[in-house]
Structure formats: C-alpha cells, structure tokens
PDB file of N, CA and C in Angstrom:
ATOM      1  N   MET A   1     -44.832 -28.567  28.465  1.00  0.00           N
ATOM      2  CA  MET A   1     -44.308 -28.417  27.109  1.00  0.00           C
ATOM      3  C   MET A   1     -45.212 -27.444  26.360  1.00  0.00           C
ATOM      4  N   SER A   2     -44.622 -26.478  25.696  1.00  0.00           N
ATOM      5  CA  SER A   2     -45.413 -25.496  24.947  1.00  0.00           C
ATOM      6  C   SER A   2     -46.026 -26.148  23.707  1.00  0.00           C
ATOM      7  N   ALA A   3     -47.003 -25.456  23.138  1.00  0.00           N
ATOM      8  CA  ALA A   3     -47.662 -25.971  21.932  1.00  0.00           C
ATOM      9  C   ALA A   3     -46.654 -26.136  20.797  1.00  0.00           C
ATOM     10  N   SER A   4     -45.757 -25.172  20.665  1.00  0.00           N
ATOM     11  CA  SER A   4     -44.745 -25.227  19.604  1.00  0.00           C
ATOM     12  C   SER A   4     -43.830 -26.437  19.787  1.00  0.00           C
ATOM     13  N   SER A   5     -43.376 -26.636  21.009  1.00  0.00           N
ATOM     14  CA  SER A   5     -42.503 -27.757  21.310  1.00  0.00           C
ATOM     15  C   SER A   5     -43.233 -29.087  21.132  1.00  0.00           C
ATOM     16  N   ALA A   6     -44.471 -29.155  21.603  1.00  0.00           N
ATOM     17  CA  ALA A   6     -45.268 -30.379  21.465  1.00  0.00           C
ATOM     18  C   ALA A   6     -45.550 -30.691  20.002  1.00  0.00           C
ATOM     19  N   ASP A   7     -45.853 -29.650  19.216  1.00  0.00           N
ATOM     20  CA  ASP A   7     -46.134 -29.834  17.796  1.00  0.00           C
ATOM     21  C   ASP A   7     -44.891 -30.325  17.054  1.00  0.00           C
ATOM     22  N   SER A   8     -43.747 -29.730  17.352  1.00  0.00           N
ATOM     23  CA  SER A   8     -42.522 -30.146  16.658  1.00  0.00           C
ATOM     24  C   SER A   8     -42.132 -31.571  17.042  1.00  0.00           C
ATOM     25  N   LEU A   9     -42.386 -31.959  18.293  1.00  0.00           N
ATOM     26  CA  LEU A   9     -42.106 -33.335  18.707  1.00  0.00           C
ATOM     27  C   LEU A   9     -43.071 -34.304  18.026  1.00  0.00           C
ATOM     28  N   ALA A  10     -44.331 -33.936  17.922  1.00  0.00           N
ATOM     29  CA  ALA A  10     -45.309 -34.793  17.240  1.00  0.00           C
ATOM     30  C   ALA A  10     -44.922 -34.995  15.774  1.00  0.00           C
ATOM     31  N   ARG A  11     -44.467 -33.937  15.129  1.00  0.00           N
ATOM     32  CA  ARG A  11     -44.029 -34.062  13.728  1.00  0.00           C
ATOM     33  C   ARG A  11     -42.824 -34.984  13.613  1.00  0.00           C
ATOM     34  N   LEU A  12     -41.878 -34.827  14.543  1.00  0.00           N
ATOM     35  CA  LEU A  12     -40.692 -35.678  14.526  1.00  0.00           C
ATOM     36  C   LEU A  12     -41.079 -37.140  14.727  1.00  0.00           C
ATOM     37  N   ARG A  13     -41.930 -37.406  15.696  1.00  0.00           N
ATOM     38  CA  ARG A  13     -42.368 -38.783  15.945  1.00  0.00           C
ATOM     39  C   ARG A  13     -43.073 -39.380  14.730  1.00  0.00           C
ATOM     40  N   ALA A  14     -43.888 -38.574  14.054  1.00  0.00           N
ATOM     41  CA  ALA A  14     -44.586 -39.067  12.860  1.00  0.00           C
ATOM     42  C   ALA A  14     -43.585 -39.418  11.763  1.00  0.00           C
ATOM     43  N   MET A  15     -42.553 -38.609  11.632  1.00  0.00           N
ATOM     44  CA  MET A  15     -41.540 -38.855  10.598  1.00  0.00           C
ATOM     45  C   MET A  15     -40.793 -40.168  10.831  1.00  0.00           C
ATOM     46  N   VAL A  16     -40.546 -40.505  12.091  1.00  0.00           N
ATOM     47  CA  VAL A  16     -39.727 -41.679  12.401  1.00  0.00           C
ATOM     48  C   VAL A  16     -40.549 -42.891  12.827  1.00  0.00           C
ATOM     49  N   ALA A  17     -41.854 -42.823  12.646  1.00  0.00           N
ATOM     50  CA  ALA A  17     -42.740 -43.896  13.105  1.00  0.00           C
ATOM     51  C   ALA A  17     -42.450 -45.240  12.431  1.00  0.00           C
ATOM     52  N   ASP A  18     -42.130 -45.222  11.144  1.00  0.00           N
ATOM     53  CA  ASP A  18     -41.848 -46.469  10.433  1.00  0.00           C
ATOM     54  C   ASP A  18     -40.362 -46.780  10.588  1.00  0.00           C
ATOM     55  N   THR A  19     -40.045 -47.712  11.459  1.00  0.00           N
ATOM     56  CA  THR A  19     -38.645 -48.042  11.736  1.00  0.00           C
ATOM     57  C   THR A  19     -38.173 -49.293  10.993  1.00  0.00           C
ATOM     58  N   THR A  20     -38.909 -49.678   9.959  1.00  0.00           N
ATOM     59  CA  THR A  20     -38.568 -50.872   9.189  1.00  0.00           C
ATOM     60  C   THR A  20     -37.147 -50.792   8.636  1.00  0.00           C
ATOM     61  N   CYS A  21     -36.405 -51.884   8.802  1.00  0.00           N
ATOM     62  CA  CYS A  21     -35.041 -51.950   8.264  1.00  0.00           C
ATOM     63  C   CYS A  21     -34.765 -53.354   7.744  1.00  0.00           C
ATOM     64  N   THR A  22     -33.846 -53.442   6.811  1.00  0.00           N
ATOM     65  CA  THR A  22     -33.385 -54.742   6.329  1.00  0.00           C
ATOM     66  C   THR A  22     -31.872 -54.869   6.494  1.00  0.00           C
ATOM     67  N   LEU A  23     -31.206 -53.737   6.671  1.00  0.00           N
ATOM     68  CA  LEU A  23     -29.754 -53.703   6.858  1.00  0.00           C
ATOM     69  C   LEU A  23     -29.411 -52.810   8.043  1.00  0.00           C
ATOM     70  N   PRO A  24     -28.322 -53.085   8.739  1.00  0.00           N
ATOM     71  CA  PRO A  24     -27.912 -52.238   9.858  1.00  0.00           C
ATOM     72  C   PRO A  24     -27.701 -50.776   9.441  1.00  0.00           C
ATOM     73  N   GLU A  25     -27.278 -50.573   8.208  1.00  0.00           N
ATOM     74  CA  GLU A  25     -27.002 -49.217   7.715  1.00  0.00           C
ATOM     75  C   GLU A  25     -28.257 -48.351   7.623  1.00  0.00           C
ATOM     76  N   HIS A  26     -29.419 -48.959   7.632  1.00  0.00           N
ATOM     77  CA  HIS A  26     -30.669 -48.202   7.566  1.00  0.00           C
ATOM     78  C   HIS A  26     -30.968 -47.472   8.872  1.00  0.00           C
ATOM     79  N   CYS A  27     -30.363 -47.897   9.972  1.00  0.00           N
ATOM     80  CA  CYS A  27     -30.719 -47.379  11.296  1.00  0.00           C
ATOM     81  C   CYS A  27     -29.810 -46.249  11.763  1.00  0.00           C
ATOM     82  N   GLN A  28     -30.441 -45.170  12.198  1.00  0.00           N
ATOM     83  CA  GLN A  28     -29.738 -44.011  12.742  1.00  0.00           C
ATOM     84  C   GLN A  28     -30.520 -43.504  13.945  1.00  0.00           C
ATOM     85  N   THR A  29     -29.960 -42.529  14.636  1.00  0.00           N
ATOM     86  CA  THR A  29     -30.663 -41.891  15.741  1.00  0.00           C
ATOM     87  C   THR A  29     -30.774 -40.400  15.483  1.00  0.00           C
ATOM     88  N   VAL A  30     -31.787 -39.803  16.091  1.00  0.00           N
ATOM     89  CA  VAL A  30     -31.965 -38.358  16.046  1.00  0.00           C
ATOM     90  C   VAL A  30     -32.066 -37.878  17.496  1.00  0.00           C
ATOM     91  N   PRO A  31     -31.256 -36.854  17.858  1.00  0.00           N
ATOM     92  CA  PRO A  31     -31.389 -36.302  19.205  1.00  0.00           C
ATOM     93  C   PRO A  31     -32.726 -35.579  19.332  1.00  0.00           C
ATOM     94  N   VAL A  32     -33.335 -35.688  20.499  1.00  0.00           N
ATOM     95  CA  VAL A  32     -34.670 -35.120  20.722  1.00  0.00           C
ATOM     96  C   VAL A  32     -34.614 -34.068  21.818  1.00  0.00           C
ATOM     97  N   GLY A  33     -35.115 -32.874  21.490  1.00  0.00           N
ATOM     98  CA  GLY A  33     -35.267 -31.820  22.484  1.00  0.00           C
ATOM     99  C   GLY A  33     -33.969 -31.258  22.999  1.00  0.00           C
ATOM    100  N   ALA A  34     -34.059 -30.671  24.180  1.00  0.00           N
ATOM    101  CA  ALA A  34     -32.908 -30.043  24.823  1.00  0.00           C
ATOM    102  C   ALA A  34     -33.175 -29.966  26.312  1.00  0.00           C
ATOM    103  N   VAL A  35     -32.106 -29.947  27.073  1.00  0.00           N
ATOM    104  CA  VAL A  35     -32.202 -29.708  28.512  1.00  0.00           C
ATOM    105  C   VAL A  35     -31.460 -28.410  28.812  1.00  0.00           C
ATOM    106  N   ALA A  36     -31.788 -27.799  29.931  1.00  0.00           N
ATOM    107  CA  ALA A  36     -31.237 -26.486  30.266  1.00  0.00           C
ATOM    108  C   ALA A  36     -29.712 -26.464  30.312  1.00  0.00           C
ATOM    109  N   CYS A  37     -29.113 -27.531  30.760  1.00  0.00           N
ATOM    110  CA  CYS A  37     -27.647 -27.594  30.855  1.00  0.00           C
ATOM    111  C   CYS A  37     -26.978 -27.840  29.496  1.00  0.00           C
ATOM    112  N   GLY A  38     -27.760 -28.181  28.500  1.00  0.00           N
ATOM    113  CA  GLY A  38     -27.225 -28.481  27.176  1.00  0.00           C
ATOM    114  C   GLY A  38     -27.380 -29.959  26.855  1.00  0.00           C
ATOM    115  N   GLY A  39     -27.395 -30.258  25.595  1.00  0.00           N
ATOM    116  CA  GLY A  39     -27.550 -31.635  25.153  1.00  0.00           C
ATOM    117  C   GLY A  39     -29.010 -32.020  24.972  1.00  0.00           C
ATOM    118  N   PRO A  40     -29.251 -33.184  24.396  1.00  0.00           N
ATOM    119  CA  PRO A  40     -30.619 -33.648  24.133  1.00  0.00           C
ATOM    120  C   PRO A  40     -31.278 -34.262  25.364  1.00  0.00           C
ATOM    121  N   GLN A  41     -32.609 -34.319  25.315  1.00  0.00           N
ATOM    122  CA  GLN A  41     -33.382 -34.990  26.359  1.00  0.00           C
ATOM    123  C   GLN A  41     -33.336 -36.504  26.167  1.00  0.00           C
ATOM    124  N   ALA A  42     -33.314 -36.933  24.917  1.00  0.00           N
ATOM    125  CA  ALA A  42     -33.378 -38.356  24.586  1.00  0.00           C
ATOM    126  C   ALA A  42     -32.960 -38.532  23.127  1.00  0.00           C
ATOM    127  N   TYR A  43     -33.058 -39.756  22.662  1.00  0.00           N
ATOM    128  CA  TYR A  43     -32.801 -40.087  21.264  1.00  0.00           C
ATOM    129  C   TYR A  43     -33.932 -40.965  20.762  1.00  0.00           C
ATOM    130  N   LEU A  44     -34.224 -40.849  19.482  1.00  0.00           N
ATOM    131  CA  LEU A  44     -35.181 -41.736  18.828  1.00  0.00           C
ATOM    132  C   LEU A  44     -34.464 -42.466  17.695  1.00  0.00           C
ATOM    133  N   PRO A  45     -34.760 -43.754  17.518  1.00  0.00           N
ATOM    134  CA  PRO A  45     -34.206 -44.470  16.371  1.00  0.00           C
ATOM    135  C   PRO A  45     -35.068 -44.185  15.144  1.00  0.00           C
ATOM    136  N   PHE A  46     -34.458 -44.214  13.981  1.00  0.00           N
ATOM    137  CA  PHE A  46     -35.239 -44.116  12.747  1.00  0.00           C
ATOM    138  C   PHE A  46     -34.552 -44.891  11.644  1.00  0.00           C
ATOM    139  N   SER A  47     -35.316 -45.180  10.604  1.00  0.00           N
ATOM    140  CA  SER A  47     -34.814 -45.936   9.464  1.00  0.00           C
ATOM    141  C   SER A  47     -34.758 -45.054   8.235  1.00  0.00           C
ATOM    142  N   THR A  48     -33.651 -45.117   7.533  1.00  0.00           N
ATOM    143  CA  THR A  48     -33.499 -44.352   6.297  1.00  0.00           C
ATOM    144  C   THR A  48     -34.108 -45.090   5.108  1.00  0.00           C
ATOM    145  N   LEU A  49     -34.700 -46.240   5.372  1.00  0.00           N
ATOM    146  CA  LEU A  49     -35.308 -47.022   4.293  1.00  0.00           C
ATOM    147  C   LEU A  49     -36.474 -46.282   3.652  1.00  0.00           C
ATOM    148  N   ARG A  50     -37.249 -45.538   4.460  1.00  0.00           N
ATOM    149  CA  ARG A  50     -38.430 -44.849   3.938  1.00  0.00           C
ATOM    150  C   ARG A  50     -38.487 -43.361   4.260  1.00  0.00           C
ATOM    151  N   VAL A  51     -37.439 -42.826   4.871  1.00  0.00           N
ATOM    152  CA  VAL A  51     -37.421 -41.416   5.217  1.00  0.00           C
ATOM    153  C   VAL A  51     -36.022 -40.848   4.965  1.00  0.00           C
ATOM    154  N   ASN A  52     -35.969 -39.584   4.603  1.00  0.00           N
ATOM    155  CA  ASN A  52     -34.711 -38.904   4.328  1.00  0.00           C
ATOM    156  C   ASN A  52     -34.069 -38.475   5.647  1.00  0.00           C
ATOM    157  N   ALA A  53     -32.858 -38.924   5.899  1.00  0.00           N
ATOM    158  CA  ALA A  53     -32.166 -38.608   7.150  1.00  0.00           C
ATOM    159  C   ALA A  53     -32.018 -37.107   7.350  1.00  0.00           C
ATOM    160  N   GLY A  54     -31.732 -36.377   6.289  1.00  0.00           N
ATOM    161  CA  GLY A  54     -31.581 -34.923   6.398  1.00  0.00           C
ATOM    162  C   GLY A  54     -32.850 -34.246   6.882  1.00  0.00           C
ATOM    163  N   GLU A  55     -33.990 -34.718   6.403  1.00  0.00           N
ATOM    164  CA  GLU A  55     -35.272 -34.149   6.821  1.00  0.00           C
ATOM    165  C   GLU A  55     -35.563 -34.464   8.285  1.00  0.00           C
ATOM    166  N   VAL A  56     -35.249 -35.691   8.703  1.00  0.00           N
ATOM    167  CA  VAL A  56     -35.459 -36.077  10.101  1.00  0.00           C
ATOM    168  C   VAL A  56     -34.577 -35.230  11.016  1.00  0.00           C
ATOM    169  N   LEU A  57     -33.305 -35.100  10.662  1.00  0.00           N
ATOM    170  CA  LEU A  57     -32.381 -34.330  11.492  1.00  0.00           C
ATOM    171  C   LEU A  57     -32.767 -32.854  11.531  1.00  0.00           C
ATOM    172  N   ALA A  58     -33.268 -32.323  10.418  1.00  0.00           N
ATOM    173  CA  ALA A  58     -33.728 -30.931  10.389  1.00  0.00           C
ATOM    174  C   ALA A  58     -34.936 -30.744  11.311  1.00  0.00           C
ATOM    175  N   GLN A  59     -35.859 -31.696  11.305  1.00  0.00           N
ATOM    176  CA  GLN A  59     -37.012 -31.610  12.210  1.00  0.00           C
ATOM    177  C   GLN A  59     -36.545 -31.729  13.657  1.00  0.00           C
ATOM    178  N   GLY A  60     -35.561 -32.563  13.896  1.00  0.00           N
ATOM    179  CA  GLY A  60     -34.979 -32.666  15.232  1.00  0.00           C
ATOM    180  C   GLY A  60     -34.410 -31.336  15.692  1.00  0.00           C
ATOM    181  N   GLU A  61     -33.764 -30.610  14.785  1.00  0.00           N
ATOM    182  CA  GLU A  61     -33.215 -29.295  15.108  1.00  0.00           C
ATOM    183  C   GLU A  61     -34.329 -28.277  15.383  1.00  0.00           C
ATOM    184  N   ARG A  62     -35.422 -28.368  14.628  1.00  0.00           N
ATOM    185  CA  ARG A  62     -36.554 -27.464  14.885  1.00  0.00           C
ATOM    186  C   ARG A  62     -37.146 -27.722  16.273  1.00  0.00           C
ATOM    187  N   HIS A  63     -37.260 -29.002  16.624  1.00  0.00           N
ATOM    188  CA  HIS A  63     -37.781 -29.325  17.955  1.00  0.00           C
ATOM    189  C   HIS A  63     -36.806 -28.841  19.037  1.00  0.00           C
ATOM    190  N   LYS A  64     -35.527 -29.018  18.803  1.00  0.00           N
ATOM    191  CA  LYS A  64     -34.515 -28.552  19.758  1.00  0.00           C
ATOM    192  C   LYS A  64     -34.640 -27.041  19.972  1.00  0.00           C
ATOM    193  N   ALA A  65     -34.778 -26.284  18.895  1.00  0.00           N
ATOM    194  CA  ALA A  65     -34.906 -24.829  18.995  1.00  0.00           C
ATOM    195  C   ALA A  65     -36.162 -24.434  19.764  1.00  0.00           C
ATOM    196  N   ALA A  66     -37.269 -25.127  19.508  1.00  0.00           N
ATOM    197  CA  ALA A  66     -38.512 -24.831  20.219  1.00  0.00           C
ATOM    198  C   ALA A  66     -38.356 -25.141  21.705  1.00  0.00           C
ATOM    199  N   ARG A  67     -37.706 -26.229  22.014  1.00  0.00           N
ATOM    200  CA  ARG A  67     -37.494 -26.623  23.409  1.00  0.00           C
ATOM    201  C   ARG A  67     -36.548 -25.645  24.104  1.00  0.00           C
ATOM    202  N   GLN A  68     -35.492 -25.196  23.399  1.00  0.00           N
ATOM    203  CA  GLN A  68     -34.564 -24.225  23.983  1.00  0.00           C
ATOM    204  C   GLN A  68     -35.269 -22.900  24.271  1.00  0.00           C
ATOM    205  N   ALA A  69     -36.149 -22.474  23.389  1.00  0.00           N
ATOM    206  CA  ALA A  69     -36.912 -21.243  23.615  1.00  0.00           C
ATOM    207  C   ALA A  69     -37.820 -21.407  24.824  1.00  0.00           C
ATOM    208  N   GLU A  70     -38.422 -22.557  24.959  1.00  0.00           N
ATOM    209  CA  GLU A  70     -39.286 -22.857  26.097  1.00  0.00           C
ATOM    210  C   GLU A  70     -38.487 -22.829  27.401  1.00  0.00           C
ATOM    211  N   ILE A  71     -37.312 -23.391  27.390  1.00  0.00           N
ATOM    212  CA  ILE A  71     -36.441 -23.413  28.569  1.00  0.00           C
ATOM    213  C   ILE A  71     -36.050 -21.994  28.961  1.00  0.00           C
ATOM    214  N   LYS A  72     -35.654 -21.206  27.964  1.00  0.00           N
ATOM    215  CA  LYS A  72     -35.233 -19.827  28.221  1.00  0.00           C
ATOM    216  C   LYS A  72     -36.398 -18.988  28.752  1.00  0.00           C
ATOM    217  N   ALA A  73     -37.551 -19.103  28.118  1.00  0.00           N
ATOM    218  CA  ALA A  73     -38.722 -18.310  28.514  1.00  0.00           C
ATOM    219  C   ALA A  73     -39.193 -18.665  29.916  1.00  0.00           C
ATOM    220  N   GLY A  74     -39.074 -19.932  30.281  1.00  0.00           N
ATOM    221  CA  GLY A  74     -39.564 -20.369  31.580  1.00  0.00           C
ATOM    222  C   GLY A  74     -38.514 -20.370  32.673  1.00  0.00           C
ATOM    223  N   GLY A  75     -37.276 -20.046  32.307  1.00  0.00           N
ATOM    224  CA  GLY A  75     -36.208 -20.083  33.298  1.00  0.00           C
ATOM    225  C   GLY A  75     -36.014 -21.467  33.892  1.00  0.00           C
ATOM    226  N   LEU A  76     -36.235 -22.481  33.078  1.00  0.00           N
ATOM    227  CA  LEU A  76     -36.163 -23.867  33.554  1.00  0.00           C
ATOM    228  C   LEU A  76     -34.730 -24.296  33.835  1.00  0.00           C
ATOM    229  N   MET A  77     -34.587 -25.258  34.726  1.00  0.00           N
ATOM    230  CA  MET A  77     -33.286 -25.818  35.073  1.00  0.00           C
ATOM    231  C   MET A  77     -33.347 -27.331  34.852  1.00  0.00           C
ATOM    232  N   SER A  78     -32.175 -27.935  34.805  1.00  0.00           N
ATOM    233  CA  SER A  78     -32.122 -29.387  34.647  1.00  0.00           C
ATOM    234  C   SER A  78     -30.872 -29.917  35.320  1.00  0.00           C
ATOM    235  N   SER A  79     -30.838 -31.225  35.452  1.00  0.00           N
ATOM    236  CA  SER A  79     -29.603 -31.846  35.934  1.00  0.00           C
ATOM    237  C   SER A  79     -28.600 -31.781  34.792  1.00  0.00           C
ATOM    238  N   CYS A  80     -27.355 -31.719  35.133  1.00  0.00           N
ATOM    239  CA  CYS A  80     -26.307 -31.608  34.114  1.00  0.00           C
ATOM    240  C   CYS A  80     -25.641 -32.965  33.929  1.00  0.00           C
ATOM    241  N   ARG A  81     -26.333 -33.826  33.212  1.00  0.00           N
ATOM    242  CA  ARG A  81     -25.769 -35.139  32.925  1.00  0.00           C
ATOM    243  C   ARG A  81     -25.601 -35.289  31.420  1.00  0.00           C
ATOM    244  N   TYR A  82     -24.568 -35.989  31.053  1.00  0.00           N
ATOM    245  CA  TYR A  82     -24.282 -36.239  29.651  1.00  0.00           C
ATOM    246  C   TYR A  82     -25.083 -37.453  29.193  1.00  0.00           C
ATOM    247  N   LEU A  83     -25.828 -37.301  28.115  1.00  0.00           N
ATOM    248  CA  LEU A  83     -26.611 -38.400  27.559  1.00  0.00           C
ATOM    249  C   LEU A  83     -25.981 -38.804  26.229  1.00  0.00           C
ATOM    250  N   PRO A  84     -25.191 -39.866  26.228  1.00  0.00           N
ATOM    251  CA  PRO A  84     -24.525 -40.276  24.990  1.00  0.00           C
ATOM    252  C   PRO A  84     -25.514 -40.857  23.983  1.00  0.00           C
ATOM    253  N   ASP A  85     -25.183 -40.706  22.720  1.00  0.00           N
ATOM    254  CA  ASP A  85     -25.988 -41.289  21.651  1.00  0.00           C
ATOM    255  C   ASP A  85     -25.837 -42.804  21.725  1.00  0.00           C
ATOM    256  N   PRO A  86     -26.933 -43.528  21.936  1.00  0.00           N
ATOM    257  CA  PRO A  86     -26.842 -44.985  22.063  1.00  0.00           C
ATOM    258  C   PRO A  86     -26.680 -45.701  20.720  1.00  0.00           C
ATOM    259  N   GLY A  87     -26.827 -44.965  19.624  1.00  0.00           N
ATOM    260  CA  GLY A  87     -26.792 -45.604  18.327  1.00  0.00           C
ATOM    261  C   GLY A  87     -28.076 -46.386  18.087  1.00  0.00           C
ATOM    262  N   ALA A  88     -28.220 -46.893  16.902  1.00  0.00           N
ATOM    263  CA  ALA A  88     -29.415 -47.664  16.558  1.00  0.00           C
ATOM    264  C   ALA A  88     -28.985 -48.941  15.855  1.00  0.00           C
ATOM    265  N   VAL A  89     -29.759 -49.979  16.083  1.00  0.00           N
ATOM    266  CA  VAL A  89     -29.484 -51.278  15.479  1.00  0.00           C
ATOM    267  C   VAL A  89     -30.745 -51.803  14.813  1.00  0.00           C
ATOM    268  N   CYS A  90     -30.553 -52.634  13.807  1.00  0.00           N
ATOM    269  CA  CYS A  90     -31.670 -53.284  13.128  1.00  0.00           C
ATOM    270  C   CYS A  90     -31.874 -54.643  13.778  1.00  0.00           C
ATOM    271  N   THR A  91     -32.987 -54.780  14.502  1.00  0.00           N
ATOM    272  CA  THR A  91     -33.298 -56.021  15.204  1.00  0.00           C
ATOM    273  C   THR A  91     -34.695 -56.479  14.802  1.00  0.00           C
ATOM    274  N   SER A  92     -34.779 -57.679  14.305  1.00  0.00           N
ATOM    275  CA  SER A  92     -36.063 -58.254  13.879  1.00  0.00           C
ATOM    276  C   SER A  92     -36.803 -57.339  12.909  1.00  0.00           C
ATOM    277  N   GLY A  93     -36.057 -56.710  12.002  1.00  0.00           N
ATOM    278  CA  GLY A  93     -36.660 -55.883  10.962  1.00  0.00           C
ATOM    279  C   GLY A  93     -37.080 -54.486  11.380  1.00  0.00           C
ATOM    280  N   ALA A  94     -36.640 -54.037  12.569  1.00  0.00           N
ATOM    281  CA  ALA A  94     -36.995 -52.691  13.033  1.00  0.00           C
ATOM    282  C   ALA A  94     -35.793 -52.038  13.700  1.00  0.00           C
ATOM    283  N   CYS A  95     -35.630 -50.747  13.461  1.00  0.00           N
ATOM    284  CA  CYS A  95     -34.557 -50.000  14.108  1.00  0.00           C
ATOM    285  C   CYS A  95     -34.931 -49.763  15.569  1.00  0.00           C
ATOM    286  N   GLN A  96     -33.972 -50.022  16.443  1.00  0.00           N
ATOM    287  CA  GLN A  96     -34.147 -49.815  17.872  1.00  0.00           C
ATOM    288  C   GLN A  96     -32.902 -49.146  18.424  1.00  0.00           C
ATOM    289  N   LEU A  97     -33.064 -48.454  19.552  1.00  0.00           N
ATOM    290  CA  LEU A  97     -31.897 -47.871  20.196  1.00  0.00           C
ATOM    291  C   LEU A  97     -30.934 -48.981  20.568  1.00  0.00           C
ATOM    292  N   GLY A  98     -29.656 -48.717  20.380  1.00  0.00           N
ATOM    293  CA  GLY A  98     -28.658 -49.743  20.597  1.00  0.00           C
ATOM    294  C   GLY A  98     -28.116 -49.818  22.006  1.00  0.00           C
ATOM    295  N   GLY A  99     -28.373 -48.798  22.818  1.00  0.00           N
ATOM    296  CA  GLY A  99     -27.837 -48.799  24.175  1.00  0.00           C
ATOM    297  C   GLY A  99     -28.924 -48.798  25.216  1.00  0.00           C
ATOM    298  N   SER A 100     -28.572 -48.280  26.385  1.00  0.00           N
ATOM    299  CA  SER A 100     -29.503 -48.302  27.500  1.00  0.00           C
ATOM    300  C   SER A 100     -30.321 -47.027  27.611  1.00  0.00           C
ATOM    301  N   SER A 101     -30.101 -46.051  26.731  1.00  0.00           N
ATOM    302  CA  SER A 101     -30.839 -44.791  26.800  1.00  0.00           C
ATOM    303  C   SER A 101     -32.304 -45.014  26.463  1.00  0.00           C
ATOM    304  N   ALA A 102     -33.160 -44.285  27.138  1.00  0.00           N
ATOM    305  CA  ALA A 102     -34.598 -44.396  26.876  1.00  0.00           C
ATOM    306  C   ALA A 102     -34.986 -43.582  25.648  1.00  0.00           C
ATOM    307  N   ALA A 103     -35.988 -44.041  24.944  1.00  0.00           N
ATOM    308  CA  ALA A 103     -36.528 -43.291  23.820  1.00  0.00           C
ATOM    309  C   ALA A 103     -37.267 -42.078  24.346  1.00  0.00           C
ATOM    310  N   ALA A 104     -37.502 -41.112  23.471  1.00  0.00           N
ATOM    311  CA  ALA A 104     -38.217 -39.899  23.873  1.00  0.00           C
ATOM    312  C   ALA A 104     -39.613 -40.242  24.338  1.00  0.00           C
ATOM    313  N   GLN A 105     -40.005 -39.688  25.434  1.00  0.00           N
ATOM    314  CA  GLN A 105     -41.333 -39.946  26.011  1.00  0.00           C
ATOM    315  C   GLN A 105     -42.382 -39.156  25.301  1.00  0.00           C
TER     316      GLN A 105
END
C-alpha cells in the first residue's frame, strides 16, 4: 500500500472509530478502497451520532482514488468478485457490519 493510500485509510479509520449508536438509523457503511476489477475492498461501519456522513463518504472517496491510482501505477490485478454492502446495525450500543463481509483490514 502506498503512503498516500495508507494515509487516506488511516484518516478514514480515525473518522469512523467512534461507532456509538442509540438508534438503528445512526449506523451506515462506507466502502473502503478499490480492487482492480472494480468495487470496494471492504466496508466499514460508522455512526452518524458523532460524525458527518458526508465527510466520511468523501474521505472514503479520497481513499478509493488513492487506491485506484496505486492499482493503475502498479499494474495490479484482483479477483473479480462482487462484494455487496452488508449494511450496518446498532448492536449493544455500537454500529457493526450487518452481514458476513469482513471489515477493512
């Protein structure tokens, strides 16, 4: 992962670190990164209780762009699998991914 891509992912993770929720409506997901075939690498849950969804999604787009540039520059390839958005749920006061998809590593 390039410095730009790593930095943008670190910023995104910092933005979504507080997943506190009190209502299901507080929980959303943000697509993370990109794979060579298209689509995100993963999803992260976040809570709109303490962070602006627009800002989180914009940072997600910045990370996606950095990752796409890295893929293009390195001629990287990936498997072509569709990764559906698992959604997010409020469980025990914290937003969590709602499906079987793994969080961003």
